[in-house]
Amino acid sequence: MGFVLRSQLCWRAFVSRSDVTKQYYRSQMPAVSQVFSEASLMAVDLEMTGLDTHSDQILSIGLIPIEKGLLQLNRAEQRLIQINGSVGHSATIHGIVDHQLQAGVSLDSAIEWFMERTRGKLLVAHHSPLDLGFLQVAIKQVTGESIKLLAIDTLAIERKRLLRKQDVLKEGTLRLGACRARYGLPVYAAHNALVDALACGELLLAQASAMGDTQKLTIGELLSVK
Amino acid sequence: MDASELQPITEFIKAQVPFDTLELATLERCCKSLSVGYYSKLSAFVPLDESHPQLYIVRSGAFEVRDNDGELLDRLGEGDYFGFPSLLSGEKVSNRVRILEDGLVYHLDPDTFDYLRVESRQFDRFFNRAFAKRLRHQTRFKAKELTTTNRVSSLMSGDPLVIDVNATVSDAARKMRSARVSSVLVIDNNKLSGILTDRDLRNRVLAEGLEGSLPVHQAMTTKPKTLTSNSLVFEAMLLMSEHSIHHLPIVDDERAVGVLTSTDILRGQSSQPLLLIGEIERQNDLESLIGVSKQIPLLLQNLISADARAEEIGRVLTSVTDALTRRLIVLNQQILGEAPMAFCWLAFGSQGRQDQAACSDQDNGLLLAHEPDEAAAGYFEALTKAVCNGLDRCGYIYCPGDIMAQNPKWRLTLSQWQQRFGKWVNTPEPKALMHASIFFDMRSVYGPSSLFDSLQDKVLAETKDNDIFLAGMTNNSLLESPPLGFFKQFVLERDGREVKGIDLKHKGNALINDIARVYALSAGIKEVNTAKRIRALMESNIINRKDALNLADAHEFIAHMRLSNQGYQYTHSIELSNYLKPQNLSSLVRHQLRDAFKVVHDAQAGIKLKFTRTF
């Protein structure tokens, strides 16, 4: 499994034209064959103005590293991003209002920061296609380069686990809070990109330990869950 | 990172003792330094890195700490800590932490831990105490001293003026003049023989026209009432007002160590319990006694809000009940006439043990010197009915089990009582014993002590080292256990849908009372108050010092929780009960309460081993 992913990354590095993306892909190659208890991962969560990768914008990015199976709060970081226009109605979901975004950074510098922080680490997100979609669009916009990001999807892991036991999943079963509750993880009232990254990271720790020996579980196995 | 962005973590940590004592900036720095791990039952033990000790803070799940030999040291849940012993001692990690339920654990690195210890003394102290792992240091809370709960030693004048028994009254008078005191203690062979006061010199010497050469022992009061220096001031007040005396010699181990005078006491503030008892003694009919007894709930609240020790509150409240009982006996004797024979009014259960609290019911009986004839039987029936009725109307409701002097079943002669106890002791049926246990906590409230002693001595002689009886009592006391579940910290009682909480009386203090009773009866100890029993057991080496102090502290702590909970219920107009809801407690108090219940649990295991193993 790890081998396939490694060759994929190697191929992508080979065909990409910019040095930034080439290096980014190469940095991730060793990570895919690591075991969970030794791996360097990065839990990520985004807040957006909506769900459409092309018309909506990223409002904030939260990152929390997972090193050797432990979430490292001392390197937890969040960036608010200045957007074009107003957050509009989405403020009711993420609680970020326009004047807070005044303190935010430009998308360019946020993406630069993101690429720098996540170099050599594989991403972890809950329902990763959405977050990755936004990030890939933004990276293209900033660097002019297409990139294909890799992430462990805690939602996919949970769906696979549940479908082994039952045929149909009720609506809401796979929401982050519902997933956490099944592992006895605490309820977090606050919602921002950082707290959701934390919530997602903790969920992954719980999922990994439920899957068995974290010293044998490889990142490749987790990545390939779809 | 702005710590407020990780609000769920900051909020959790901020609510935990001792992190709640940290300054906000320190707290934020602490939260930022954490790392978060998750431990699953599948891996059995938390992997502890010997070269890298950390403080582990349990966020969810359940764990237990065992030493190298597999001995259980602690069970941990949300808000508990492990790993601090090696952080503090620098020694290698030797305990193992078993995962009982999957959970999230925060790790705090040693540098931040040391920084927090420097920043906050309370933080440092908390972990040092937890490390010392001695319950008595954790649970000992500082109760404010009340005038009435002060010890005699704080008010008495020490180094008392003494004179030999063969000196003359003139010598005594001169000594008193130069020392400017109103009394002198008379000593015979280093032991207190009597007391001579101003009043004795006036009434027994001058008024009788006697010479100054009269020997002191002919004018003194022989065998005066005495107290020990650690008696309560309150008890001294009672003794003085009951016997109309103004001087009390204070004697420790047969050595006179001081004198307490009524003036010494008056120097302290006038105190409510004593005023109440004084008022009780001044009332001349039932209606006015009922009026006075309406102040008792308020007295309890005052004592609770003054944060007096629970043991002392029990003694004060019981003294009020005793005074009321005695006053009712005296008033009714004024109506019915002198009693036809000597009798003792017996108090059982909580009144016997001197640990009455709010809404106590009556548990009493009558001990008669000999078989009454028909007239005497009628007299005692009338007397007991009047006294029990009076108590009921003063707020001490009739005993639901009908254990009252007005019930002819519990109005017995000395030999009948002896037989009754003999039956419980020698043919102990479990069910009969369960109801009988309160009788073994008996005390005489009124009547000649020699009569009561003949009963108690006989009972103790039969219970002492009586294996079958003690095994029966022990088995009964093990029917209830402290409310600690296997992983969850407290087992809550439910009543339909409503969570009632922890029953502090029946699952806490009552169990300790049972334990102390079994030990006391096994050793023939006369004390009935649980704290005094435990002290006596410790002094006679029946329970080792550490266990005895732990048990006494657990008893005091649980009783204190019960009283302060009732204080809370009273001020919030909630019906008083023994149920405590643990979610209303701070996490430290939860720690302590859990430790106190653990002590009860261990003490139960102790009596089980000691008294039931051969049966």
CSV table of C-alpha atoms in Angstrom, one decimal, chain B residues 100-463:
chain,number,residue,atom,x,y,z
B,100,LEU,CA,-10.0,0.4,32.3
B,101,GLU,CA,-11.9,2.5,29.8
B,102,ASP,CA,-10.6,4.2,26.7
B,103,GLY,CA,-9.8,7.8,27.3
B,104,LEU,CA,-8.1,11.0,26.4
B,105,VAL,CA,-5.1,12.1,28.5
B,106,TYR,CA,-3.2,15.4,28.5
B,107,HIS,CA,0.5,15.3,29.1
B,108,LEU,CA,2.4,18.1,30.8
B,109,ASP,CA,6.1,18.1,30.4
B,110,PRO,CA,8.5,18.4,33.4
B,111,ASP,CA,9.8,21.9,32.6
B,112,THR,CA,6.3,23.3,32.6
B,113,PHE,CA,5.4,21.3,35.6
B,114,ASP,CA,8.4,22.8,37.5
B,115,TYR,CA,7.5,26.3,36.2
B,116,LEU,CA,4.0,25.9,37.6
B,117,ARG,CA,5.3,24.8,41.0
B,118,VAL,CA,7.4,27.9,41.1
B,119,GLU,CA,4.5,30.1,40.0
B,120,SER,CA,1.9,28.8,42.4
B,121,ARG,CA,2.5,27.6,46.0
B,122,GLN,CA,-0.9,25.9,46.0
B,123,PHE,CA,0.0,24.0,42.9
B,124,ASP,CA,3.2,22.8,44.4
B,125,ARG,CA,1.6,21.9,47.7
B,126,PHE,CA,-1.2,20.0,46.0
B,127,PHE,CA,1.1,17.6,44.2
B,128,ASN,CA,3.4,17.2,47.2
B,129,ARG,CA,0.4,16.2,49.3
B,130,ALA,CA,-0.9,13.9,46.6
B,131,PHE,CA,2.6,12.5,46.5
B,132,ALA,CA,2.6,12.0,50.3
B,133,LYS,CA,-0.7,10.2,49.6
B,134,ARG,CA,-1.8,10.5,53.0
B,135,LEU,CA,-5.5,11.0,53.4
B,136,ARG,CA,-5.2,12.7,56.7
B,137,HIS,CA,-3.3,15.6,55.2
B,138,GLN,CA,-5.8,16.0,52.4
B,139,THR,CA,-9.0,15.7,54.3
B,140,ARG,CA,-8.1,17.6,57.4
B,141,PHE,CA,-9.9,20.8,56.9
B,142,LYS,CA,-9.5,23.7,59.2
B,143,ALA,CA,-12.7,24.3,61.1
B,144,LYS,CA,-13.0,27.7,62.7
B,145,GLU,CA,-12.9,27.5,66.4
B,146,LEU,CA,-16.1,28.6,68.1
B,147,THR,CA,-16.1,29.8,71.7
B,148,THR,CA,-18.2,26.8,72.5
B,149,THR,CA,-16.0,24.3,70.7
B,150,ASN,CA,-12.9,25.7,72.2
B,151,ARG,CA,-10.9,23.5,74.5
B,152,VAL,CA,-10.8,24.0,78.2
B,153,SER,CA,-7.0,24.3,77.9
B,154,SER,CA,-7.4,27.6,76.0
B,155,LEU,CA,-9.2,29.3,78.8
B,156,MET,CA,-8.0,27.8,82.0
B,157,SER,CA,-5.3,29.2,84.1
B,158,GLY,CA,-2.4,26.8,84.2
B,159,ASP,CA,0.1,26.2,87.0
B,160,PRO,CA,-2.6,26.1,89.6
B,161,LEU,CA,-2.2,27.2,93.2
B,162,VAL,CA,-1.9,24.0,95.3
B,163,ILE,CA,-1.6,23.3,99.0
B,164,ASP,CA,-1.0,20.1,101.0
B,165,VAL,CA,-4.0,18.4,102.5
B,166,ASN,CA,-2.6,18.7,106.0
B,167,ALA,CA,-2.0,22.5,105.9
B,168,THR,CA,-4.2,24.8,107.8
B,169,VAL,CA,-7.0,27.0,106.4
B,170,SER,CA,-5.0,30.1,107.5
B,171,ASP,CA,-2.1,28.9,105.3
B,172,ALA,CA,-4.5,28.4,102.5
B,173,ALA,CA,-6.1,31.8,102.9
B,174,ARG,CA,-2.7,33.5,102.9
B,175,LYS,CA,-1.6,31.7,99.8
B,176,MET,CA,-4.8,32.7,98.1
B,177,ARG,CA,-4.4,36.3,99.1
B,178,SER,CA,-0.8,36.6,97.8
B,179,ALA,CA,-1.7,34.8,94.5
B,180,ARG,CA,-5.0,36.8,94.4
B,181,VAL,CA,-7.1,33.9,93.4
B,182,SER,CA,-10.4,32.6,94.7
B,183,SER,CA,-9.5,28.9,95.0
B,184,VAL,CA,-6.7,26.5,95.9
B,185,LEU,CA,-6.4,22.9,94.9
B,186,VAL,CA,-5.7,20.5,97.7
B,187,ILE,CA,-3.1,17.9,97.0
B,188,ASP,CA,-2.5,14.6,98.7
B,189,ASN,CA,0.5,12.6,97.5
B,190,ASN,CA,0.6,14.6,94.2
B,191,LYS,CA,-3.0,13.7,93.5
B,192,LEU,CA,-5.9,16.0,93.6
B,193,SER,CA,-7.8,15.5,96.8
B,194,GLY,CA,-10.1,18.5,96.9
B,195,ILE,CA,-10.7,22.2,96.3
B,196,LEU,CA,-11.0,25.0,98.7
B,197,THR,CA,-12.7,28.2,97.6
B,198,ASP,CA,-13.4,31.7,99.1
B,199,ARG,CA,-16.9,30.5,99.7
B,200,ASP,CA,-15.8,27.4,101.6
B,201,LEU,CA,-13.7,29.6,103.9
B,202,ARG,CA,-16.7,31.8,104.5
B,203,ASN,CA,-19.4,29.1,104.9
B,204,ARG,CA,-17.5,26.2,106.4
B,205,VAL,CA,-14.9,28.1,108.6
B,206,LEU,CA,-15.9,31.6,109.6
B,207,ALA,CA,-19.7,31.1,109.7
B,208,GLU,CA,-19.1,28.0,111.8
B,209,GLY,CA,-16.9,29.9,114.2
B,210,LEU,CA,-13.9,27.6,113.5
B,211,GLU,CA,-10.2,28.4,114.0
B,212,GLY,CA,-7.7,29.2,111.3
B,213,SER,CA,-5.7,26.2,112.6
B,214,LEU,CA,-8.4,23.9,111.1
B,215,PRO,CA,-6.8,21.4,108.6
B,216,VAL,CA,-7.6,22.2,105.0
B,217,HIS,CA,-9.1,18.7,104.4
B,218,GLN,CA,-11.9,19.5,106.9
B,219,ALA,CA,-13.1,22.6,105.0
B,220,MET,CA,-12.5,21.6,101.4
B,221,THR,CA,-14.9,20.1,98.9
B,222,THR,CA,-13.7,16.5,98.5
B,223,LYS,CA,-13.7,14.7,95.2
B,224,PRO,CA,-14.7,17.8,93.2
B,225,LYS,CA,-16.1,17.6,89.7
B,226,THR,CA,-13.2,17.8,87.2
B,227,LEU,CA,-12.5,17.8,83.5
B,228,THR,CA,-9.5,17.2,81.3
B,229,SER,CA,-7.8,20.0,79.5
B,230,ASN,CA,-9.0,18.8,76.1
B,231,SER,CA,-12.7,18.8,77.1
B,232,LEU,CA,-14.8,21.4,75.4
B,233,VAL,CA,-15.4,24.7,77.1
B,234,PHE,CA,-19.0,24.0,76.4
B,235,GLU,CA,-18.9,20.9,78.5
B,236,ALA,CA,-17.3,22.8,81.4
B,237,MET,CA,-20.1,25.4,81.2
B,238,LEU,CA,-22.7,22.6,81.4
B,239,LEU,CA,-21.0,20.9,84.4
B,240,MET,CA,-20.8,24.2,86.2
B,241,SER,CA,-24.4,25.2,85.5
B,242,GLU,CA,-25.8,21.8,86.4
B,243,HIS,CA,-24.0,21.6,89.7
B,244,SER,CA,-23.9,25.3,90.5
B,245,ILE,CA,-20.2,25.4,90.9
B,246,HIS,CA,-17.8,28.1,89.8
B,247,HIS,CA,-14.4,26.4,89.9
B,248,LEU,CA,-13.4,23.3,88.0
B,249,PRO,CA,-10.1,21.7,88.6
B,250,ILE,CA,-8.6,20.5,85.3
B,251,VAL,CA,-6.9,17.1,85.7
B,252,ASP,CA,-4.8,15.3,83.1
B,253,ASP,CA,-3.6,11.8,84.0
B,254,GLU,CA,-4.5,12.3,87.6
B,255,ARG,CA,-2.3,15.4,87.8
B,256,ALA,CA,-3.9,18.8,88.4
B,257,VAL,CA,-2.9,21.0,85.5
B,258,GLY,CA,-5.2,24.0,86.0
B,259,VAL,CA,-8.4,25.6,87.2
B,260,LEU,CA,-11.2,26.9,85.1
B,261,THR,CA,-13.5,29.4,86.7
B,262,SER,CA,-16.9,30.7,85.6
B,263,THR,CA,-15.2,34.1,85.2
B,264,ASP,CA,-12.7,32.6,82.8
B,265,ILE,CA,-15.6,31.4,80.7
B,266,LEU,CA,-17.5,34.7,80.9
B,267,ARG,CA,-14.5,36.4,79.6
B,268,GLY,CA,-15.2,34.6,76.4
B,269,GLN,CA,-18.3,35.7,74.5
B,270,SER,CA,-21.7,34.5,75.6
B,271,SER,CA,-22.5,31.6,73.4
B,272,GLN,CA,-25.7,30.5,71.9
B,273,PRO,CA,-25.8,26.8,72.7
B,274,LEU,CA,-25.2,27.5,76.4
B,275,LEU,CA,-27.8,30.2,76.4
B,276,LEU,CA,-30.2,27.7,74.9
B,277,ILE,CA,-29.5,25.1,77.5
B,278,GLY,CA,-29.8,27.7,80.2
B,279,GLU,CA,-33.1,28.7,78.8
B,280,ILE,CA,-34.2,25.0,78.7
B,281,GLU,CA,-33.3,24.7,82.4
B,282,ARG,CA,-35.4,27.8,83.3
B,283,GLN,CA,-38.6,26.7,81.6
B,284,ASN,CA,-41.3,25.3,83.9
B,285,ASP,CA,-43.8,23.8,81.5
B,286,LEU,CA,-44.0,21.8,78.3
B,287,GLU,CA,-45.4,24.7,76.2
B,288,SER,CA,-42.5,27.0,76.9
B,289,LEU,CA,-40.0,24.1,76.3
B,290,ILE,CA,-41.6,23.6,72.9
B,291,GLY,CA,-41.1,27.3,72.2
B,292,VAL,CA,-37.4,27.2,73.2
B,293,SER,CA,-36.7,24.0,71.1
B,294,LYS,CA,-37.8,25.9,68.0
B,295,GLN,CA,-34.4,27.5,68.2
B,296,ILE,CA,-32.6,24.2,67.7
B,297,PRO,CA,-32.6,24.2,63.9
B,298,LEU,CA,-31.2,27.7,63.9
B,299,LEU,CA,-28.5,26.7,66.4
B,300,LEU,CA,-27.5,23.9,64.0
B,301,GLN,CA,-27.3,26.4,61.1
B,302,ASN,CA,-25.2,28.7,63.2
B,303,LEU,CA,-22.8,26.0,64.0
B,304,ILE,CA,-22.6,24.8,60.4
B,305,SER,CA,-22.1,28.3,59.1
B,306,ALA,CA,-19.4,28.8,61.7
B,307,ASP,CA,-17.7,25.8,60.2
B,308,ALA,CA,-17.4,24.0,63.5
B,309,ARG,CA,-16.1,20.4,63.4
B,310,ALA,CA,-18.9,17.9,62.8
B,311,GLU,CA,-18.0,15.9,65.8
B,312,GLU,CA,-18.4,19.0,68.0
B,313,ILE,CA,-21.7,20.0,66.4
B,314,GLY,CA,-22.9,16.5,67.2
B,315,ARG,CA,-21.9,16.8,70.8
B,316,VAL,CA,-23.4,20.3,71.2
B,317,LEU,CA,-26.7,19.3,69.6
B,318,THR,CA,-26.9,16.1,71.7
B,319,SER,CA,-26.2,18.1,74.8
B,320,VAL,CA,-29.3,20.2,74.0
B,321,THR,CA,-31.4,17.0,73.5
B,322,ASP,CA,-30.0,15.6,76.8
B,323,ALA,CA,-30.8,18.9,78.6
B,324,LEU,CA,-34.3,18.8,77.2
B,325,THR,CA,-34.8,15.2,78.2
B,326,ARG,CA,-33.6,15.9,81.7
B,327,ARG,CA,-35.8,18.9,82.0
B,328,LEU,CA,-38.8,17.0,80.9
B,329,ILE,CA,-38.1,14.3,83.4
B,330,VAL,CA,-37.7,16.8,86.2
B,331,LEU,CA,-40.8,18.7,85.3
B,332,ASN,CA,-42.9,15.6,85.1
B,333,GLN,CA,-41.6,14.4,88.4
B,334,GLN,CA,-42.8,17.6,89.9
B,335,ILE,CA,-46.3,16.6,88.7
B,336,LEU,CA,-46.1,12.8,89.4
B,337,GLY,CA,-44.0,13.0,92.6
B,338,GLU,CA,-40.7,11.3,93.5
B,339,ALA,CA,-39.9,8.2,91.6
B,340,PRO,CA,-40.5,5.0,93.6
B,341,MET,CA,-37.0,3.7,92.8
B,342,ALA,CA,-33.8,4.6,91.2
B,343,PHE,CA,-33.9,4.6,87.3
B,344,CYS,CA,-31.8,5.6,84.4
B,345,TRP,CA,-33.1,7.2,81.2
B,346,LEU,CA,-31.1,5.5,78.4
B,347,ALA,CA,-30.4,7.1,75.1
B,348,PHE,CA,-29.6,4.8,72.1
B,349,GLY,CA,-28.4,5.3,68.6
B,350,SER,CA,-27.3,8.8,67.5
B,351,GLN,CA,-28.2,10.4,70.9
B,352,GLY,CA,-26.2,7.7,72.6
B,353,ARG,CA,-23.3,8.3,70.3
B,354,GLN,CA,-23.6,12.1,70.7
B,355,ASP,CA,-23.8,12.6,66.9
B,356,GLN,CA,-27.3,14.0,66.5
B,357,ALA,CA,-27.9,16.2,63.5
B,358,ALA,CA,-31.0,17.7,61.9
B,359,CYS,CA,-34.3,15.9,62.3
B,360,SER,CA,-33.3,13.2,64.7
B,361,ASP,CA,-36.0,10.8,66.0
B,362,GLN,CA,-36.1,9.4,69.5
B,363,ASP,CA,-34.4,6.2,70.5
B,364,ASN,CA,-34.6,5.7,74.2
B,365,GLY,CA,-35.4,3.3,77.0
B,366,LEU,CA,-35.7,3.1,80.8
B,367,LEU,CA,-33.6,1.1,83.1
B,368,LEU,CA,-35.2,0.4,86.5
B,369,ALA,CA,-33.2,-0.6,89.6
B,370,HIS,CA,-35.6,-3.5,90.4
B,371,GLU,CA,-38.9,-5.1,89.6
B,372,PRO,CA,-41.7,-2.5,90.0
B,373,ASP,CA,-44.9,-3.3,91.8
B,374,GLU,CA,-48.2,-2.2,90.1
B,375,ALA,CA,-48.1,1.3,91.5
B,376,ALA,CA,-44.4,1.8,90.4
B,377,ALA,CA,-45.2,0.4,87.0
B,378,GLY,CA,-48.0,2.9,86.6
B,379,TYR,CA,-45.7,5.7,87.7
B,380,PHE,CA,-43.1,4.9,85.1
B,381,GLU,CA,-45.6,4.4,82.4
B,382,ALA,CA,-47.0,7.8,83.1
B,383,LEU,CA,-43.5,9.4,83.3
B,384,THR,CA,-42.2,7.9,80.1
B,385,LYS,CA,-45.3,8.7,78.2
B,386,ALA,CA,-45.1,12.3,79.3
B,387,VAL,CA,-41.4,12.6,78.5
B,388,CYS,CA,-41.6,10.9,75.1
B,389,ASN,CA,-44.6,13.0,74.2
B,390,GLY,CA,-42.7,16.1,75.3
B,391,LEU,CA,-39.7,15.2,73.1
B,392,ASP,CA,-42.0,14.5,70.2
B,393,ARG,CA,-43.6,17.9,70.5
B,394,CYS,CA,-40.2,19.6,70.8
B,395,GLY,CA,-39.3,18.2,67.4
B,396,TYR,CA,-37.8,14.8,68.2
B,397,ILE,CA,-40.4,12.7,66.5
B,398,TYR,CA,-41.5,9.4,67.9
B,399,CYS,CA,-39.2,6.5,66.9
B,400,PRO,CA,-40.7,4.7,63.9
B,401,GLY,CA,-39.5,1.4,65.3
B,402,ASP,CA,-41.1,2.2,68.6
B,403,ILE,CA,-37.8,2.0,70.5
B,404,MET,CA,-38.9,4.3,73.2
B,405,ALA,CA,-39.2,4.3,77.0
B,406,GLN,CA,-42.9,4.6,76.7
B,407,ASN,CA,-43.0,1.2,75.1
B,408,PRO,CA,-43.2,-1.4,78.0
B,409,LYS,CA,-40.9,-3.6,75.9
B,410,TRP,CA,-38.0,-1.1,76.5
B,411,ARG,CA,-38.9,-0.2,80.1
B,412,LEU,CA,-37.0,-2.9,81.9
B,413,THR,CA,-35.2,-3.7,85.1
B,414,LEU,CA,-31.5,-4.2,85.3
B,415,SER,CA,-31.8,-8.0,85.1
B,416,GLN,CA,-34.3,-7.9,82.3
B,417,TRP,CA,-32.0,-5.6,80.3
B,418,GLN,CA,-29.1,-7.9,81.0
B,419,GLN,CA,-31.1,-10.8,79.8
B,420,ARG,CA,-32.2,-9.0,76.7
B,421,PHE,CA,-28.6,-8.1,75.8
B,422,GLY,CA,-27.6,-11.6,76.7
B,423,LYS,CA,-30.0,-13.0,74.2
B,424,TRP,CA,-28.6,-10.7,71.4
B,425,VAL,CA,-25.1,-11.5,72.3
B,426,ASN,CA,-25.3,-15.2,72.8
B,427,THR,CA,-27.8,-16.3,70.2
B,428,PRO,CA,-27.1,-13.8,67.5
B,429,GLU,CA,-29.7,-14.1,64.7
B,430,PRO,CA,-28.7,-11.8,61.8
B,431,LYS,CA,-32.1,-10.1,61.6
B,432,ALA,CA,-32.5,-9.6,65.3
B,433,LEU,CA,-28.9,-8.2,65.5
B,434,MET,CA,-29.5,-5.7,62.7
B,435,HIS,CA,-32.2,-4.1,64.8
B,436,ALA,CA,-30.3,-4.4,68.0
B,437,SER,CA,-27.1,-2.6,66.9
B,438,ILE,CA,-28.4,0.8,68.1
B,439,PHE,CA,-28.8,-0.6,71.6
B,440,PHE,CA,-25.1,-1.1,71.8
B,441,ASP,CA,-24.6,2.6,71.4
B,442,MET,CA,-26.2,3.4,74.8
B,443,ARG,CA,-25.6,6.2,77.3
B,444,SER,CA,-27.4,7.2,80.4
B,445,VAL,CA,-28.9,10.7,80.2
B,446,TYR,CA,-30.5,10.8,83.6
B,447,GLY,CA,-30.0,8.7,86.8
B,448,PRO,CA,-27.3,7.2,89.0
B,449,SER,CA,-24.3,6.2,87.0
B,450,SER,CA,-23.7,3.1,89.2
B,451,LEU,CA,-27.0,1.6,87.9
B,452,PHE,CA,-26.0,2.3,84.3
B,453,ASP,CA,-22.5,0.9,84.9
B,454,SER,CA,-23.9,-2.4,86.2
B,455,LEU,CA,-25.7,-2.8,82.8
B,456,GLN,CA,-22.9,-1.6,80.6
B,457,ASP,CA,-20.2,-3.6,82.4
B,458,LYS,CA,-22.2,-6.8,82.1
B,459,VAL,CA,-22.9,-6.2,78.4
B,460,LEU,CA,-19.3,-5.5,77.6
B,461,ALA,CA,-18.1,-8.5,79.6
B,462,GLU,CA,-20.3,-10.7,77.3
B,463,THR,CA,-19.4,-9.1,74.0
